[in-house]
Amino acid sequence: MSANAPTPDRRPLPPGLRRETLAVRTALPPSQHGENSEGLFLSSAFVQPDAQTSAQRFANSEDFTYARTSNPTVRSFEARLAALEGTEACVATATGMSAILLIIMGLLKAGDHVVCSRSVFGSTLNLFAKEFGKFGVQTSFVSQTDLAQWREAVQPNTRLFFAETPTNPLTEVCDITALADIAHAAGALLAVDNTFCSPALQRPVELGADLVMHAATKYLDGQGRVMGGALCGSNALIRDVFGPTVRTAGMTLSPFNAWVLIKGLETLALRMRAQSEAALAVAHWLEQQPQVSRVYFPGLASHPQHELAMRQQGGLGGAVVSFDVRADSPEAARAAAFHVINSTQVLSIATNLGDTKSLITHPATTSHGRLSEEQRQAAGIGQGLIRLAVGLEHVQDICDDLQRGLTTLNQA
Ligand SMILES: *Cc1c(COP(=O)(O)O)cnc(C)c1O
């Protein structure tokens, strides 16, 4: 059998490379075959040359022994995402939710207290309020945008602030630097869910946050294929606190998913720019439609935190746009929203985001369907609200698809 002679390790990357370069180049060195596209190592165990080396490697969790503790493909994804977020380290997890689970398991104990925005992702809300309430970790939920509420919620046992910006589906933006200052003055850490912006638009650690959390399922994959999650931060947090917890508890990312995500990161900046620009065009178009009463998008001058969003998100609004269909009653609003959604012929009726295919969803009966009508009203999720996650189709085709239902509303 013949094969290439072993290839020497790739030359190390020079310092000072820009993000675009890091997004396609940061990875572990290739194997002896010299593959140019990062290899996929589907292997649960790694063979040790002898018992002594095995003992050393088991003592050092950075070495490859068993895939729950480490895998080369997962490690390449972690290195690449850390480079994009501008953090020392990253640990990958199986899903976005398991990354939040890891924050709480790694950092907190019974008797600790969390301050969290009340507008965060629904499962995040449940995880803090219900699941971790059971273990004696208490959470106070406060307004996304009112800094005084965050300050007033602090208790002597507050260890963590958790925020997500912009939020889903109303795209409320919080001031990361201001929240970091309040958290640090209270001796707490600030973790930011950066799923909606990704590091292509927003890098929370540069703005003062201590931890960045990702649902890699969304824009990091970017093509609607795999689930994944990650936490990025300092070595002191990622390597020393969360690494040991993830290895013990096992919310590890699958190497196949890591390989898909590595490829996703290579086009992240291009996709985020194109999808954000398309979302802005769709948002402007929606503002002109007489059947639409309100559009929620940080890129619009009419958005209450437009200036903050532009400063914090590199001048782009992200790719999620929500809008209210005009109606006289909640029942009529729901019927109108359903009509607009059902009239589409191109968009996918699906509750996800961060895909190249545009997705349309009715939050009040899907992501926020389990809330009481009262809770929904408090959260501002009306029956006429529609959420769009703008993909890469031609903008005019997206607008035409929405127009089908909007112009026929009075016949519905
Ligand atoms: C989807 C999502 C999550 C959860 O991620 P999963 O991969 O579905 O577990 C968390 N936060 C935000 C903002 C999300 O959109």
CSV table of N, CA and C in Angstrom, one decimal, residues 141-301:
chain,number,residue,atom,x,y,z
A,141,PHE,N,-35.7,38.3,37.0
A,141,PHE,CA,-35.8,38.7,35.6
A,141,PHE,C,-36.1,40.2,35.5
A,142,VAL,N,-35.4,40.9,34.7
A,142,VAL,CA,-35.5,42.4,34.6
A,142,VAL,C,-35.7,42.8,33.2
A,143,SER,N,-36.0,44.1,33.0
A,143,SER,CA,-36.2,44.7,31.7
A,143,SER,C,-34.9,44.6,30.9
A,144,GLN,N,-35.1,44.3,29.6
A,144,GLN,CA,-33.9,44.2,28.7
A,144,GLN,C,-33.2,45.6,28.6
A,145,THR,N,-33.9,46.7,28.6
A,145,THR,CA,-33.3,48.0,28.3
A,145,THR,C,-33.2,48.9,29.5
A,146,ASP,N,-33.8,48.6,30.6
A,146,ASP,CA,-33.8,49.6,31.7
A,146,ASP,C,-32.7,49.2,32.7
A,147,LEU,N,-31.5,49.9,32.6
A,147,LEU,CA,-30.3,49.6,33.4
A,147,LEU,C,-30.6,49.7,34.9
A,148,ALA,N,-31.5,50.6,35.3
A,148,ALA,CA,-31.8,50.8,36.7
A,148,ALA,C,-32.3,49.5,37.3
A,149,GLN,N,-33.1,48.7,36.5
A,149,GLN,CA,-33.7,47.5,37.0
A,149,GLN,C,-32.6,46.4,37.2
A,150,TRP,N,-31.6,46.4,36.4
A,150,TRP,CA,-30.5,45.5,36.6
A,150,TRP,C,-29.7,45.8,37.9
A,151,ARG,N,-29.5,47.1,38.0
A,151,ARG,CA,-28.7,47.6,39.2
A,151,ARG,C,-29.5,47.2,40.5
A,152,GLU,N,-30.8,47.5,40.5
A,152,GLU,CA,-31.6,47.3,41.7
A,152,GLU,C,-31.8,45.8,42.0
A,153,ALA,N,-31.7,44.9,41.0
A,153,ALA,CA,-31.9,43.5,41.2
A,153,ALA,C,-30.7,42.8,41.9
A,154,VAL,N,-29.6,43.5,42.0
A,154,VAL,CA,-28.4,42.9,42.5
A,154,VAL,C,-28.5,42.6,44.0
A,155,GLN,N,-28.1,41.4,44.4
A,155,GLN,CA,-28.1,40.9,45.8
A,155,GLN,C,-26.7,40.6,46.2
A,156,PRO,N,-26.4,40.5,47.5
A,156,PRO,CA,-25.1,40.1,47.9
A,156,PRO,C,-24.6,38.8,47.3
A,157,ASN,N,-25.5,37.9,47.0
A,157,ASN,CA,-25.1,36.6,46.4
A,157,ASN,C,-25.2,36.5,44.9
A,158,THR,N,-25.3,37.7,44.2
A,158,THR,CA,-25.4,37.7,42.7
A,158,THR,C,-24.1,37.4,42.1
A,159,ARG,N,-24.0,36.3,41.3
A,159,ARG,CA,-22.8,35.9,40.7
A,159,ARG,C,-22.7,36.1,39.2
A,160,LEU,N,-23.9,36.2,38.6
A,160,LEU,CA,-24.0,36.2,37.1
A,160,LEU,C,-25.1,37.2,36.6
A,161,PHE,N,-24.7,37.9,35.5
A,161,PHE,CA,-25.7,38.7,34.7
A,161,PHE,C,-25.8,37.9,33.4
A,162,PHE,N,-27.0,37.7,32.9
A,162,PHE,CA,-27.1,37.0,31.6
A,162,PHE,C,-28.0,37.8,30.7
A,163,ALA,N,-27.5,38.1,29.5
A,163,ALA,CA,-28.2,39.0,28.5
A,163,ALA,C,-28.1,38.4,27.2
A,164,GLU,N,-29.0,38.8,26.3
A,164,GLU,CA,-29.1,38.3,24.9
A,164,GLU,C,-29.4,39.6,24.1
A,165,THR,N,-28.6,39.9,23.1
A,165,THR,CA,-28.9,41.1,22.3
A,165,THR,C,-28.5,41.0,20.9
A,166,PRO,N,-29.4,41.3,19.9
A,166,PRO,CA,-30.8,41.7,20.1
A,166,PRO,C,-31.6,40.5,20.5
A,167,THR,N,-32.8,40.7,21.0
A,167,THR,CA,-33.7,39.6,21.5
A,167,THR,C,-34.6,39.1,20.4
A,168,ASN,N,-35.2,38.0,20.7
A,168,ASN,CA,-36.1,37.3,19.8
A,168,ASN,C,-37.5,37.3,20.4
A,169,PRO,N,-38.5,37.7,19.7
A,169,PRO,CA,-38.5,38.2,18.3
A,169,PRO,C,-38.5,39.7,18.1
A,170,LEU,N,-38.5,40.5,19.2
A,170,LEU,CA,-38.7,41.9,19.1
A,170,LEU,C,-37.5,42.7,18.9
A,171,THR,N,-36.3,42.1,18.9
A,171,THR,CA,-35.0,42.7,18.6
A,171,THR,C,-34.7,43.9,19.5
A,172,GLU,N,-35.0,43.7,20.8
A,172,GLU,CA,-34.6,44.7,21.8
A,172,GLU,C,-33.1,44.6,22.0
A,173,VAL,N,-32.4,45.7,22.1
A,173,VAL,CA,-31.0,45.8,22.2
A,173,VAL,C,-30.6,46.2,23.6
A,174,CYS,N,-29.6,45.6,24.3
A,174,CYS,CA,-29.1,46.1,25.5
A,174,CYS,C,-27.7,46.6,25.4
A,175,ASP,N,-27.3,47.5,26.3
A,175,ASP,CA,-26.0,48.1,26.2
A,175,ASP,C,-25.0,47.2,26.9
A,176,ILE,N,-24.2,46.5,26.2
A,176,ILE,CA,-23.3,45.5,26.8
A,176,ILE,C,-22.3,46.1,27.7
A,177,THR,N,-21.7,47.2,27.3
A,177,THR,CA,-20.7,47.9,28.2
A,177,THR,C,-21.3,48.4,29.5
A,178,ALA,N,-22.5,48.9,29.4
A,178,ALA,CA,-23.1,49.4,30.6
A,178,ALA,C,-23.4,48.3,31.6
A,179,LEU,N,-23.9,47.2,31.0
A,179,LEU,CA,-24.3,46.0,31.8
A,179,LEU,C,-23.0,45.4,32.4
A,180,ALA,N,-21.9,45.4,31.7
A,180,ALA,CA,-20.7,44.8,32.2
A,180,ALA,C,-20.2,45.7,33.4
A,181,ASP,N,-20.3,47.0,33.3
A,181,ASP,CA,-19.9,47.9,34.4
A,181,ASP,C,-20.8,47.6,35.7
A,182,ILE,N,-22.1,47.4,35.5
A,182,ILE,CA,-22.9,47.1,36.6
A,182,ILE,C,-22.6,45.8,37.2
A,183,ALA,N,-22.4,44.8,36.4
A,183,ALA,CA,-22.1,43.4,36.9
A,183,ALA,C,-20.8,43.4,37.6
A,184,HIS,N,-19.8,44.1,37.1
A,184,HIS,CA,-18.5,44.0,37.7
A,184,HIS,C,-18.5,44.8,39.0
A,185,ALA,N,-19.2,45.9,39.1
A,185,ALA,CA,-19.3,46.7,40.4
A,185,ALA,C,-20.0,45.8,41.4
A,186,ALA,N,-20.8,44.8,41.0
A,186,ALA,CA,-21.5,43.9,42.0
A,186,ALA,C,-20.7,42.7,42.2
A,187,GLY,N,-19.5,42.6,41.6
A,187,GLY,CA,-18.6,41.4,41.8
A,187,GLY,C,-19.2,40.2,41.0
A,188,ALA,N,-20.0,40.4,39.9
A,188,ALA,CA,-20.6,39.4,39.1
A,188,ALA,C,-20.0,39.4,37.7
A,189,LEU,N,-20.2,38.2,37.0
A,189,LEU,CA,-19.7,38.1,35.6
A,189,LEU,C,-20.9,38.5,34.7
A,190,LEU,N,-20.6,39.0,33.5
A,190,LEU,CA,-21.6,39.2,32.5
A,190,LEU,C,-21.4,38.1,31.4
A,191,ALA,N,-22.5,37.3,31.1
A,191,ALA,CA,-22.5,36.4,30.0
A,191,ALA,C,-23.5,37.0,29.0
A,192,VAL,N,-23.1,37.0,27.7
A,192,VAL,CA,-23.9,37.5,26.6
A,192,VAL,C,-24.2,36.4,25.6
A,193,ASP,N,-25.4,36.1,25.3
A,193,ASP,CA,-25.8,35.2,24.2
A,193,ASP,C,-25.7,36.0,22.9
A,194,ASN,N,-24.7,35.6,22.1
A,194,ASN,CA,-24.3,36.4,20.9
A,194,ASN,C,-24.9,35.7,19.6
A,195,THR,N,-25.9,34.8,19.8
A,195,THR,CA,-26.4,34.0,18.7
A,195,THR,C,-26.9,34.9,17.5
A,196,PHE,N,-27.6,36.0,17.8
A,196,PHE,CA,-28.3,36.8,16.8
A,196,PHE,C,-27.3,37.5,15.9
A,197,CYS,N,-26.2,38.0,16.5
A,197,CYS,CA,-25.2,38.8,15.8
A,197,CYS,C,-24.0,38.0,15.2
A,198,SER,N,-23.6,37.0,16.0
A,198,SER,CA,-22.4,36.3,15.7
A,198,SER,C,-21.2,37.3,15.8
A,199,PRO,N,-20.0,36.7,15.9
A,199,PRO,CA,-18.8,37.6,16.0
A,199,PRO,C,-18.6,38.4,14.7
A,200,ALA,N,-19.3,38.1,13.6
A,200,ALA,CA,-19.1,38.9,12.4
A,200,ALA,C,-19.6,40.3,12.7
A,201,LEU,N,-20.6,40.5,13.6
A,201,LEU,CA,-21.2,41.8,13.8
A,201,LEU,C,-20.8,42.3,15.2
A,202,GLN,N,-20.8,41.5,16.2
A,202,GLN,CA,-20.7,41.9,17.6
A,202,GLN,C,-19.8,41.0,18.4
A,203,ARG,N,-18.8,41.6,19.1
A,203,ARG,CA,-17.9,40.8,19.9
A,203,ARG,C,-18.0,41.3,21.3
A,204,PRO,N,-18.9,40.6,22.1
A,204,PRO,CA,-19.2,41.1,23.5
A,204,PRO,C,-18.0,41.3,24.4
A,205,VAL,N,-17.0,40.4,24.3
A,205,VAL,CA,-15.8,40.5,25.2
A,205,VAL,C,-15.1,41.8,25.0
A,206,GLU,N,-15.0,42.2,23.7
A,206,GLU,CA,-14.4,43.5,23.4
A,206,GLU,C,-15.2,44.7,24.1
A,207,LEU,N,-16.4,44.5,24.3
A,207,LEU,CA,-17.3,45.5,24.9
A,207,LEU,C,-17.4,45.4,26.4
A,208,GLY,N,-16.7,44.4,27.0
A,208,GLY,CA,-16.6,44.3,28.5
A,208,GLY,C,-17.2,43.1,29.1
A,209,ALA,N,-17.9,42.2,28.3
A,209,ALA,CA,-18.5,41.0,28.8
A,209,ALA,C,-17.4,40.0,29.2
A,210,ASP,N,-17.7,39.1,30.1
A,210,ASP,CA,-16.8,38.1,30.5
A,210,ASP,C,-16.9,36.8,29.7
A,211,LEU,N,-18.1,36.5,29.2
A,211,LEU,CA,-18.4,35.2,28.6
A,211,LEU,C,-19.3,35.5,27.4
A,212,VAL,N,-19.0,34.8,26.3
A,212,VAL,CA,-19.9,34.8,25.1
A,212,VAL,C,-20.5,33.4,24.9
A,213,MET,N,-21.8,33.4,24.8
A,213,MET,CA,-22.5,32.1,24.5
A,213,MET,C,-23.1,32.1,23.1
A,214,HIS,N,-23.0,30.9,22.5
A,214,HIS,CA,-23.6,30.8,21.1
A,214,HIS,C,-24.5,29.6,21.0
A,215,ALA,N,-25.6,29.7,20.3
A,215,ALA,CA,-26.3,28.6,19.7
A,215,ALA,C,-25.7,28.6,18.3
A,216,ALA,N,-24.7,27.7,18.1
A,216,ALA,CA,-24.0,27.5,16.8
A,216,ALA,C,-24.9,27.0,15.8
A,217,THR,N,-26.0,26.4,16.2
A,217,THR,CA,-27.1,25.9,15.4
A,217,THR,C,-27.6,27.0,14.4
A,218,LYS,N,-27.4,28.2,14.7
A,218,LYS,CA,-28.0,29.3,13.9
A,218,LYS,C,-27.0,29.8,12.9
A,219,TYR,N,-26.4,31.0,13.1
A,219,TYR,CA,-25.6,31.6,12.0
A,219,TYR,C,-24.2,30.9,11.9
A,220,LEU,N,-23.7,30.3,12.9
A,220,LEU,CA,-22.3,29.8,12.8
A,220,LEU,C,-22.4,28.6,11.8
A,221,ASP,N,-23.3,27.7,11.9
A,221,ASP,CA,-23.6,26.8,10.8
A,221,ASP,C,-24.1,27.5,9.6
A,222,GLY,N,-25.2,28.3,9.8
A,222,GLY,CA,-25.6,29.2,8.8
A,222,GLY,C,-26.4,28.5,7.6
A,223,GLN,N,-26.5,27.2,7.6
A,223,GLN,CA,-27.2,26.6,6.5
A,223,GLN,C,-28.2,25.5,7.0
A,224,GLY,N,-28.6,25.7,8.3
A,224,GLY,CA,-29.6,24.9,8.8
A,224,GLY,C,-29.4,23.4,8.9
A,225,ARG,N,-28.2,23.0,9.2
A,225,ARG,CA,-27.8,21.6,9.1
A,225,ARG,C,-27.7,20.9,10.5
A,226,VAL,N,-26.9,21.5,11.4
A,226,VAL,CA,-26.6,20.8,12.6
A,226,VAL,C,-26.8,21.7,13.9
A,227,MET,N,-26.9,21.0,15.0
A,227,MET,CA,-27.0,21.7,16.3
A,227,MET,C,-25.6,21.8,16.9
A,228,GLY,N,-25.4,22.9,17.6
A,228,GLY,CA,-24.1,23.1,18.3
A,228,GLY,C,-24.2,24.3,19.2
A,229,GLY,N,-23.3,24.4,20.1
A,229,GLY,CA,-23.2,25.5,21.0
A,229,GLY,C,-21.8,25.8,21.4
A,230,ALA,N,-21.5,26.9,22.1
A,230,ALA,CA,-20.2,27.2,22.5
A,230,ALA,C,-20.2,28.3,23.6
A,231,LEU,N,-19.1,28.3,24.4
A,231,LEU,CA,-18.8,29.4,25.3
A,231,LEU,C,-17.4,29.9,25.0
A,232,CYS,N,-17.2,31.2,24.9
A,232,CYS,CA,-15.9,31.8,24.7
A,232,CYS,C,-15.6,32.7,25.8
A,233,GLY,N,-14.3,32.8,26.2
A,233,GLY,CA,-13.9,33.7,27.3
A,233,GLY,C,-12.4,33.5,27.6
A,234,SER,N,-12.0,33.9,28.8
A,234,SER,CA,-10.6,33.8,29.2
A,234,SER,C,-10.2,32.3,29.4
A,235,ASN,N,-8.9,32.1,29.4
A,235,ASN,CA,-8.4,30.7,29.8
A,235,ASN,C,-8.8,30.4,31.2
A,236,ALA,N,-8.8,31.4,32.1
A,236,ALA,CA,-9.2,31.2,33.5
A,236,ALA,C,-10.6,30.6,33.6
A,237,LEU,N,-11.5,31.1,32.7
A,237,LEU,CA,-12.9,30.6,32.8
A,237,LEU,C,-13.1,29.4,32.0
A,238,ILE,N,-12.6,29.4,30.7
A,238,ILE,CA,-12.9,28.3,29.8
A,238,ILE,C,-12.1,27.1,30.1
A,239,ARG,N,-10.8,27.2,30.2
A,239,ARG,CA,-9.9,26.1,30.4
A,239,ARG,C,-10.0,25.5,31.8
A,240,ASP,N,-10.1,26.5,32.8
A,240,ASP,CA,-10.0,26.0,34.2
A,240,ASP,C,-11.4,25.7,34.8
A,241,VAL,N,-12.4,26.4,34.4
A,241,VAL,CA,-13.7,26.2,35.0
A,241,VAL,C,-14.7,25.3,34.1
A,242,PHE,N,-14.9,25.8,32.9
A,242,PHE,CA,-15.9,25.1,32.1
A,242,PHE,C,-15.4,23.8,31.4
A,243,GLY,N,-14.1,23.8,31.1
A,243,GLY,CA,-13.5,22.6,30.4
A,243,GLY,C,-13.7,21.4,31.3
A,244,PRO,N,-13.3,21.4,32.6
A,244,PRO,CA,-13.5,20.3,33.4
A,244,PRO,C,-15.0,19.9,33.6
A,245,THR,N,-15.9,20.9,33.6
A,245,THR,CA,-17.3,20.5,33.8
A,245,THR,C,-17.8,19.8,32.5
A,246,VAL,N,-17.5,20.3,31.4
A,246,VAL,CA,-18.0,19.7,30.1
A,246,VAL,C,-17.5,18.3,29.9
A,247,ARG,N,-16.2,18.1,30.3
A,247,ARG,CA,-15.6,16.8,30.2
A,247,ARG,C,-16.3,15.8,31.1
A,248,THR,N,-16.6,16.2,32.3
A,248,THR,CA,-17.3,15.4,33.3
A,248,THR,C,-18.7,15.1,33.0
A,249,ALA,N,-19.4,16.2,32.6
A,249,ALA,CA,-20.9,16.1,32.5
A,249,ALA,C,-21.3,15.7,31.1
A,250,GLY,N,-20.4,15.9,30.1
A,250,GLY,CA,-20.6,15.2,28.8
A,250,GLY,C,-21.5,15.9,27.8
A,251,MET,N,-21.7,17.3,27.9
A,251,MET,CA,-22.5,18.0,26.9
A,251,MET,C,-21.6,18.3,25.7
A,252,THR,N,-20.8,17.4,25.3
A,252,THR,CA,-19.8,17.6,24.3
A,252,THR,C,-20.4,17.7,22.9
A,253,LEU,N,-19.7,18.5,22.0
A,253,LEU,CA,-20.2,18.7,20.6
A,253,LEU,C,-19.7,17.4,19.8
A,254,SER,N,-20.5,16.9,18.9
A,254,SER,CA,-20.1,15.8,18.1
A,254,SER,C,-19.1,16.3,17.1
A,255,PRO,N,-18.1,15.5,16.8
A,255,PRO,CA,-17.1,15.9,15.8
A,255,PRO,C,-17.6,16.2,14.4
A,256,PHE,N,-18.7,15.4,14.0
A,256,PHE,CA,-19.3,15.7,12.7
A,256,PHE,C,-19.8,17.1,12.7
A,257,ASN,N,-20.6,17.4,13.8
A,257,ASN,CA,-21.2,18.8,13.8
A,257,ASN,C,-20.1,19.8,13.9
A,258,ALA,N,-19.0,19.5,14.6
A,258,ALA,CA,-17.9,20.5,14.7
A,258,ALA,C,-17.3,20.7,13.3
A,259,TRP,N,-17.2,19.7,12.5
A,259,TRP,CA,-16.7,19.8,11.1
A,259,TRP,C,-17.6,20.6,10.2
A,260,VAL,N,-18.9,20.4,10.4
A,260,VAL,CA,-19.8,21.3,9.6
A,260,VAL,C,-19.7,22.7,10.0
A,261,LEU,N,-19.5,23.0,11.3
A,261,LEU,CA,-19.5,24.3,11.9
A,261,LEU,C,-18.2,25.0,11.4
A,262,ILE,N,-17.1,24.3,11.4
A,262,ILE,CA,-15.8,24.8,10.9
A,262,ILE,C,-16.0,25.4,9.5
A,263,LYS,N,-16.7,24.7,8.7
A,263,LYS,CA,-16.9,25.1,7.3
A,263,LYS,C,-17.9,26.3,7.3
A,264,GLY,N,-18.8,26.3,8.2
A,264,GLY,CA,-19.8,27.4,8.3
A,264,GLY,C,-19.1,28.7,8.7
A,265,LEU,N,-18.1,28.6,9.6
A,265,LEU,CA,-17.4,29.8,10.0
A,265,LEU,C,-16.6,30.5,8.8
A,266,GLU,N,-16.2,29.7,7.8
A,266,GLU,CA,-15.4,30.3,6.7
A,266,GLU,C,-16.2,31.3,5.9
A,267,THR,N,-17.6,31.2,5.9
A,267,THR,CA,-18.4,32.1,5.1
A,267,THR,C,-19.3,33.0,6.0
A,268,LEU,N,-19.0,32.9,7.4
A,268,LEU,CA,-19.9,33.6,8.3
A,268,LEU,C,-20.0,35.1,8.0
A,269,ALA,N,-18.8,35.8,7.8
A,269,ALA,CA,-18.8,37.3,7.7
A,269,ALA,C,-19.6,37.6,6.4
A,270,LEU,N,-19.4,36.9,5.3
A,270,LEU,CA,-20.0,37.2,4.0
A,270,LEU,C,-21.6,37.0,4.2
A,271,ARG,N,-22.0,35.9,4.8
A,271,ARG,CA,-23.4,35.6,5.0
A,271,ARG,C,-24.0,36.7,5.9
A,272,MET,N,-23.4,37.0,7.0
A,272,MET,CA,-24.0,38.0,7.9
A,272,MET,C,-24.2,39.3,7.3
A,273,ARG,N,-23.2,39.8,6.5
A,273,ARG,CA,-23.3,41.0,5.8
A,273,ARG,C,-24.5,41.0,4.8
A,274,ALA,N,-24.5,40.0,4.0
A,274,ALA,CA,-25.5,39.9,2.9
A,274,ALA,C,-26.9,39.8,3.5
A,275,GLN,N,-27.0,38.9,4.6
A,275,GLN,CA,-28.4,38.7,5.2
A,275,GLN,C,-28.8,39.9,6.0
A,276,SER,N,-27.9,40.6,6.6
A,276,SER,CA,-28.2,41.9,7.3
A,276,SER,C,-28.7,42.9,6.4
A,277,GLU,N,-28.0,43.1,5.2
A,277,GLU,CA,-28.4,44.1,4.3
A,277,GLU,C,-29.7,43.8,3.6
A,278,ALA,N,-29.9,42.5,3.4
A,278,ALA,CA,-31.2,42.1,2.8
A,278,ALA,C,-32.4,42.3,3.9
A,279,ALA,N,-32.1,42.0,5.1
A,279,ALA,CA,-33.1,42.2,6.2
A,279,ALA,C,-33.4,43.7,6.3
A,280,LEU,N,-32.4,44.6,6.1
A,280,LEU,CA,-32.7,46.0,6.2
A,280,LEU,C,-33.6,46.4,5.0
A,281,ALA,N,-33.4,45.9,3.9
A,281,ALA,CA,-34.2,46.2,2.7
A,281,ALA,C,-35.6,45.7,2.9
A,282,VAL,N,-35.8,44.5,3.4
A,282,VAL,CA,-37.1,44.0,3.7
A,282,VAL,C,-37.8,44.8,4.8
A,283,ALA,N,-37.1,45.2,5.8
A,283,ALA,CA,-37.7,46.0,6.9
A,283,ALA,C,-38.1,47.4,6.3
A,284,HIS,N,-37.3,48.0,5.5
A,284,HIS,CA,-37.8,49.3,4.9
A,284,HIS,C,-39.0,49.1,4.1
A,285,TRP,N,-39.1,48.0,3.3
A,285,TRP,CA,-40.2,47.7,2.5
A,285,TRP,C,-41.5,47.5,3.3
A,286,LEU,N,-41.3,46.7,4.4
A,286,LEU,CA,-42.4,46.4,5.3
A,286,LEU,C,-43.0,47.7,5.9
A,287,GLU,N,-42.1,48.7,6.2
A,287,GLU,CA,-42.5,49.9,6.8
A,287,GLU,C,-43.5,50.7,5.9
A,288,GLN,N,-43.3,50.4,4.6
A,288,GLN,CA,-44.2,51.1,3.6
A,288,GLN,C,-45.5,50.4,3.4
A,289,GLN,N,-45.7,49.3,3.9
A,289,GLN,CA,-47.0,48.5,3.6
A,289,GLN,C,-48.1,49.0,4.6
A,290,PRO,N,-49.2,49.4,4.0
A,290,PRO,CA,-50.3,49.9,4.8
A,290,PRO,C,-50.9,48.8,5.8
A,291,GLN,N,-50.7,47.5,5.4
A,291,GLN,CA,-51.3,46.5,6.3
A,291,GLN,C,-50.4,46.2,7.5
A,292,VAL,N,-49.2,46.8,7.5
A,292,VAL,CA,-48.3,46.5,8.6
A,292,VAL,C,-48.3,47.7,9.6
A,293,SER,N,-48.5,47.4,10.9
A,293,SER,CA,-48.6,48.5,11.8
A,293,SER,C,-47.3,48.9,12.5
A,294,ARG,N,-46.4,47.9,12.6
A,294,ARG,CA,-45.1,48.2,13.2
A,294,ARG,C,-44.0,47.2,12.7
A,295,VAL,N,-42.8,47.6,12.6
A,295,VAL,CA,-41.7,46.8,12.2
A,295,VAL,C,-40.6,46.9,13.3
A,296,TYR,N,-40.1,45.7,13.7
A,296,TYR,CA,-39.0,45.6,14.7
A,296,TYR,C,-37.7,45.2,14.0
A,297,PHE,N,-36.8,46.1,13.9
A,297,PHE,CA,-35.5,45.8,13.3
A,297,PHE,C,-34.5,46.9,13.8
A,298,PRO,N,-33.4,46.4,14.4
A,298,PRO,CA,-32.4,47.4,14.9
A,298,PRO,C,-31.8,48.3,13.9
A,299,GLY,N,-31.8,47.9,12.6
A,299,GLY,CA,-31.2,48.7,11.5
A,299,GLY,C,-32.1,49.8,11.1
A,300,LEU,N,-33.3,49.9,11.6
A,300,LEU,CA,-34.2,51.0,11.2
A,300,LEU,C,-34.0,52.2,12.1
A,301,ALA,N,-34.1,53.4,11.5
A,301,ALA,CA,-33.9,54.6,12.4
A,301,ALA,C,-35.1,54.6,13.4
